[in-house]
Coordinates of C-alpha atoms in Angstrom, one line a residue:
X1 CA 86.2 97.3 131.4
X2 CA 89.1 99.2 129.9
X3 CA 89.4 103.0 128.7
X4 CA 88.6 102.2 125.2
X5 CA 85.7 99.9 126.1
X6 CA 84.2 102.5 128.3
X7 CA 84.6 105.2 125.4
X8 CA 83.1 102.8 122.7
X9 CA 79.9 102.3 124.8
X10 CA 79.6 105.9 126.0
X11 CA 77.3 107.0 123.1
X12 CA 76.1 110.1 124.8
X13 CA 79.7 111.6 124.5
X14 CA 80.0 111.1 120.8
X15 CA 79.9 114.7 119.2
X16 CA 79.5 116.6 122.4
X17 CA 82.0 119.4 122.7
X18 CA 83.0 120.7 126.1
X19 CA 85.8 122.9 127.4
X20 CA 87.4 120.0 129.2
X21 CA 86.6 116.8 127.5
X22 CA 85.4 114.2 130.1
X23 CA 83.2 111.2 129.2
X24 CA 79.9 111.1 131.0
X25 CA 81.5 108.0 132.9
X26 CA 84.2 110.2 134.1
X27 CA 86.9 109.3 131.6
X28 CA 89.0 112.4 130.6
X29 CA 89.6 112.7 127.0
X30 CA 92.8 114.0 125.9
X31 CA 93.0 117.8 124.8
X32 CA 94.9 119.2 121.7
X33 CA 94.8 122.7 120.3
X34 CA 93.9 122.6 116.7
X35 CA 93.9 126.5 116.2
X36 CA 97.1 126.4 114.0
X37 CA 95.6 123.6 111.7
X38 CA 93.9 124.1 108.4
X39 CA 90.3 125.0 109.0
X40 CA 88.8 122.4 106.5
X41 CA 91.0 119.5 107.6
X42 CA 90.1 120.4 111.2
X43 CA 86.3 120.1 110.3
X44 CA 87.1 116.6 108.9
X45 CA 88.3 115.5 112.3
X46 CA 84.6 115.3 113.3
X47 CA 84.0 112.5 111.0
X48 CA 83.3 109.2 112.7
X49 CA 85.6 106.3 112.1
X50 CA 84.8 102.6 112.6
X51 CA 86.7 101.3 115.8
X52 CA 87.9 97.7 115.5
X53 CA 89.8 95.1 117.6
X54 CA 92.8 93.4 116.5
X55 CA 90.9 90.8 114.3
X56 CA 89.0 93.7 112.5
X57 CA 85.6 93.1 114.5
X58 CA 83.6 96.3 114.9
X59 CA 83.5 97.4 118.4
X60 CA 82.2 101.1 118.1
X61 CA 82.9 104.4 116.6
X62 CA 84.9 107.5 117.5
X63 CA 85.9 110.8 116.0
X64 CA 88.8 110.9 113.5
X65 CA 90.4 113.4 115.8
X66 CA 90.3 110.7 118.8
X67 CA 91.5 107.8 116.4
X68 CA 94.6 109.8 115.3
X69 CA 96.0 111.2 118.6
X70 CA 99.1 109.2 119.7
X71 CA 97.8 109.4 123.2
X72 CA 94.9 107.2 122.3
X73 CA 96.8 105.1 119.8
X74 CA 99.4 104.1 122.6
X75 CA 96.4 103.0 124.8
X76 CA 95.4 100.6 121.8
X77 CA 92.7 102.6 119.8
X78 CA 92.4 101.0 116.2
X79 CA 90.3 102.0 113.2
X80 CA 89.5 100.6 109.8
X81 CA 91.0 102.1 106.8
X82 CA 91.9 101.4 103.2
X83 CA 94.5 102.2 100.5
X84 CA 93.6 102.5 96.8
X85 CA 96.2 101.6 94.1
X86 CA 94.9 102.8 90.8
X87 CA 96.6 101.9 87.7
X88 CA 96.0 103.2 84.2
X89 CA 95.9 101.4 80.9
X90 CA 99.7 101.7 80.6
X91 CA 99.9 99.9 83.8
X92 CA 101.4 102.9 85.6
X93 CA 100.4 103.7 89.2
X94 CA 98.8 107.0 90.2
X95 CA 100.7 108.4 93.2
X96 CA 99.6 111.6 95.1
X97 CA 101.6 114.1 97.2
X98 CA 99.6 114.8 100.3
X99 CA 98.9 118.5 100.8
X100 CA 100.8 120.6 103.7
X101 CA 97.4 121.3 105.0
X102 CA 96.9 117.4 106.0
X103 CA 97.3 116.8 109.7
X104 CA 99.1 113.4 109.3
X105 CA 102.0 113.2 107.2
X106 CA 101.8 116.5 105.3
X107 CA 103.7 116.8 102.1
X108 CA 104.3 112.9 101.8
X109 CA 104.1 111.0 98.6
X110 CA 101.8 107.9 98.9
X111 CA 99.7 105.6 96.8
X112 CA 96.6 106.8 94.9
X113 CA 94.2 107.4 97.9
X114 CA 94.2 106.5 101.5
X115 CA 91.3 107.2 103.9
X116 CA 88.7 105.6 106.1
X117 CA 85.3 104.0 105.9
X118 CA 82.8 106.1 108.1
X119 CA 80.6 104.7 110.7
X120 CA 77.5 104.9 108.5
X121 CA 75.1 102.5 107.3
X122 CA 76.2 101.9 103.8
X123 CA 80.2 102.0 104.8
X124 CA 79.7 99.8 107.6
X125 CA 78.4 96.8 105.4
X126 CA 81.0 94.0 105.5
X127 CA 79.9 91.6 102.9
X128 CA 82.6 91.5 100.2
X129 CA 84.3 94.6 101.7
X130 CA 81.4 96.6 100.0
X131 CA 81.4 99.3 102.7
X132 CA 85.2 99.9 102.3
X133 CA 84.9 100.0 98.5
X134 CA 82.1 102.5 98.7
X135 CA 84.3 104.5 100.9
X136 CA 87.1 104.3 98.4
X137 CA 84.8 105.7 95.8
X138 CA 83.8 108.5 97.9
X139 CA 87.3 109.6 98.7
X140 CA 88.4 109.1 95.2
X141 CA 86.0 111.7 94.2
X142 CA 86.7 113.9 97.2
X143 CA 90.6 114.0 96.9
X144 CA 91.2 113.5 93.3
X145 CA 88.0 114.6 91.6
X146 CA 87.4 111.3 90.0
X147 CA 83.8 110.8 88.9
X148 CA 82.2 108.3 91.0
X149 CA 80.7 106.5 87.8
X150 CA 84.2 105.9 86.6
X151 CA 85.2 104.0 89.8
X152 CA 82.4 101.7 90.8
X153 CA 82.9 99.6 94.1
X154 CA 82.4 96.4 92.1
X155 CA 85.4 97.1 89.7
X156 CA 87.9 97.4 92.8
X157 CA 89.7 94.2 93.7
X158 CA 90.2 93.7 97.6
X159 CA 93.1 91.9 98.0
X160 CA 94.1 91.7 101.8
X161 CA 94.5 93.7 105.1
X162 CA 97.6 95.0 106.7
X163 CA 97.8 96.2 110.5
X164 CA 100.4 98.8 111.2
X165 CA 101.1 101.8 113.5
X166 CA 103.0 104.9 112.8
X167 CA 103.5 108.3 114.3
X168 CA 103.3 111.4 112.3
X169 CA 104.6 113.8 114.9
X170 CA 104.4 114.1 118.7
X171 CA 100.6 114.5 118.7
X172 CA 99.2 112.8 115.6
X173 CA 99.6 109.3 114.3
X174 CA 98.0 106.3 112.5
X175 CA 97.1 102.9 114.0
X176 CA 94.9 101.2 111.3
X177 CA 93.9 97.8 109.7
X178 CA 94.1 98.8 106.2
X179 CA 92.2 97.2 103.2
X180 CA 94.2 97.1 100.2
X181 CA 92.3 97.9 96.9
X182 CA 93.4 97.5 93.4
X183 CA 91.9 99.0 90.3
X184 CA 92.9 99.4 86.7
X185 CA 91.1 102.3 84.9
X186 CA 91.8 105.3 82.9
X187 CA 90.0 108.2 84.9
X188 CA 89.5 111.8 84.8
X189 CA 91.4 113.7 87.6
X190 CA 90.7 117.2 89.1
X191 CA 92.5 117.2 92.5
X192 CA 91.4 119.3 95.5
X193 CA 94.4 121.2 96.4
X194 CA 93.4 121.2 100.1
X195 CA 94.0 117.2 99.8
X196 CA 96.6 116.9 97.3
X197 CA 99.5 119.2 96.0
X198 CA 100.7 117.1 93.4
X199 CA 99.9 113.7 91.5
X200 CA 101.8 111.8 88.8
X201 CA 101.7 108.3 87.1
X202 CA 104.7 106.1 87.5
X203 CA 106.2 103.2 86.2
X204 CA 107.9 100.6 88.4
X205 CA 111.3 101.8 87.5
X206 CA 110.2 105.4 88.5
X207 CA 108.5 104.1 91.9
X208 CA 111.9 102.2 92.6
X209 CA 113.8 105.7 92.1
X210 CA 111.4 107.4 94.6
X211 CA 111.7 104.8 97.1
X212 CA 115.6 105.1 96.8
X213 CA 115.2 108.9 97.4
X214 CA 113.0 108.4 100.2
X215 CA 115.8 106.2 101.8
X216 CA 118.2 109.1 101.3
X217 CA 115.7 111.5 102.8
X218 CA 115.4 113.5 99.5
X219 CA 111.7 113.0 99.9
X220 CA 109.1 111.7 102.2
X221 CA 106.6 108.8 101.6
X222 CA 103.9 107.7 103.9
X223 CA 104.7 104.7 106.4
X224 CA 101.9 102.6 105.0
X225 CA 102.9 103.1 101.4
X226 CA 106.6 102.4 102.2
X227 CA 105.6 99.1 104.2
X228 CA 103.4 98.0 101.3
X229 CA 106.1 99.0 98.4
X230 CA 108.9 97.1 100.3
X231 CA 106.7 93.8 100.8
X232 CA 104.1 93.2 98.5
X233 CA 103.6 95.9 95.9
X234 CA 105.9 95.0 93.0
X235 CA 104.7 91.2 93.1
X236 CA 101.1 92.2 92.9
X237 CA 102.1 95.0 90.0
X238 CA 103.6 92.2 88.1
X239 CA 100.3 90.2 88.0
X240 CA 97.7 92.9 87.5
X241 CA 95.8 90.6 85.3
X242 CA 96.0 87.8 87.6
X243 CA 95.4 89.0 91.2
X244 CA 93.1 86.2 92.3
X245 CA 96.2 84.3 93.4
X246 CA 97.1 86.9 95.9
X247 CA 93.6 87.4 97.6
X248 CA 93.4 86.7 101.2
X249 CA 90.5 87.7 103.2
X250 CA 91.2 85.6 106.0
X251 CA 94.3 86.7 107.4
X252 CA 95.7 90.1 108.4
X253 CA 99.4 91.0 107.8
X254 CA 100.8 92.3 110.9
X255 CA 103.5 95.0 109.9

């Protein structure tokens, strides 16, 4: 049994705070100082993410903190995530710029909403990815202030999944299987400044300009948004009213 198999099945350790983190089976957990980080964002590190294997099968749970430490990612820790692409009636895409308080990829521009389903009964449910879509509804409200009744899960189109890994800095990173969710709806916005420092709707041409600026290092975008934008996004965007042809729930794109 490897490190992560031991950690996944060590339920007695979940949520336990000790000075020197050691699993009850003797596996030492990595230490990291969070004193310099934003207090609200540090509190969110206690949320329990869904651990998965390379084929997106659930294998357990671990904290958002442990899931995003490069030291764990390098050993294979992988969790479930989602990325929402919300378009308005003019077919413009809502982008956000992550706040500087964010622990991973602060200040980066990205798609509408990116987060994780939690290890809770409602968000673990896998039929038609309903748990992931419920999580997206929750985070759209938390980050952007979108009223939940404006973004019902059943109106979100689950297209496909991507598997990617990226470092944010020497300590933090991402290793996710990311569910891609599309939605076209005019919504009300009231962003939380602790989550988002700016937001805007962009046309395809405006997004292409942003991507060019990112290549010139004039601004930063998140790695998952860059991967999706450079591969699939514009083809999907051209077919907002005919997305069924792109739905692929069987495969996972390794990027």
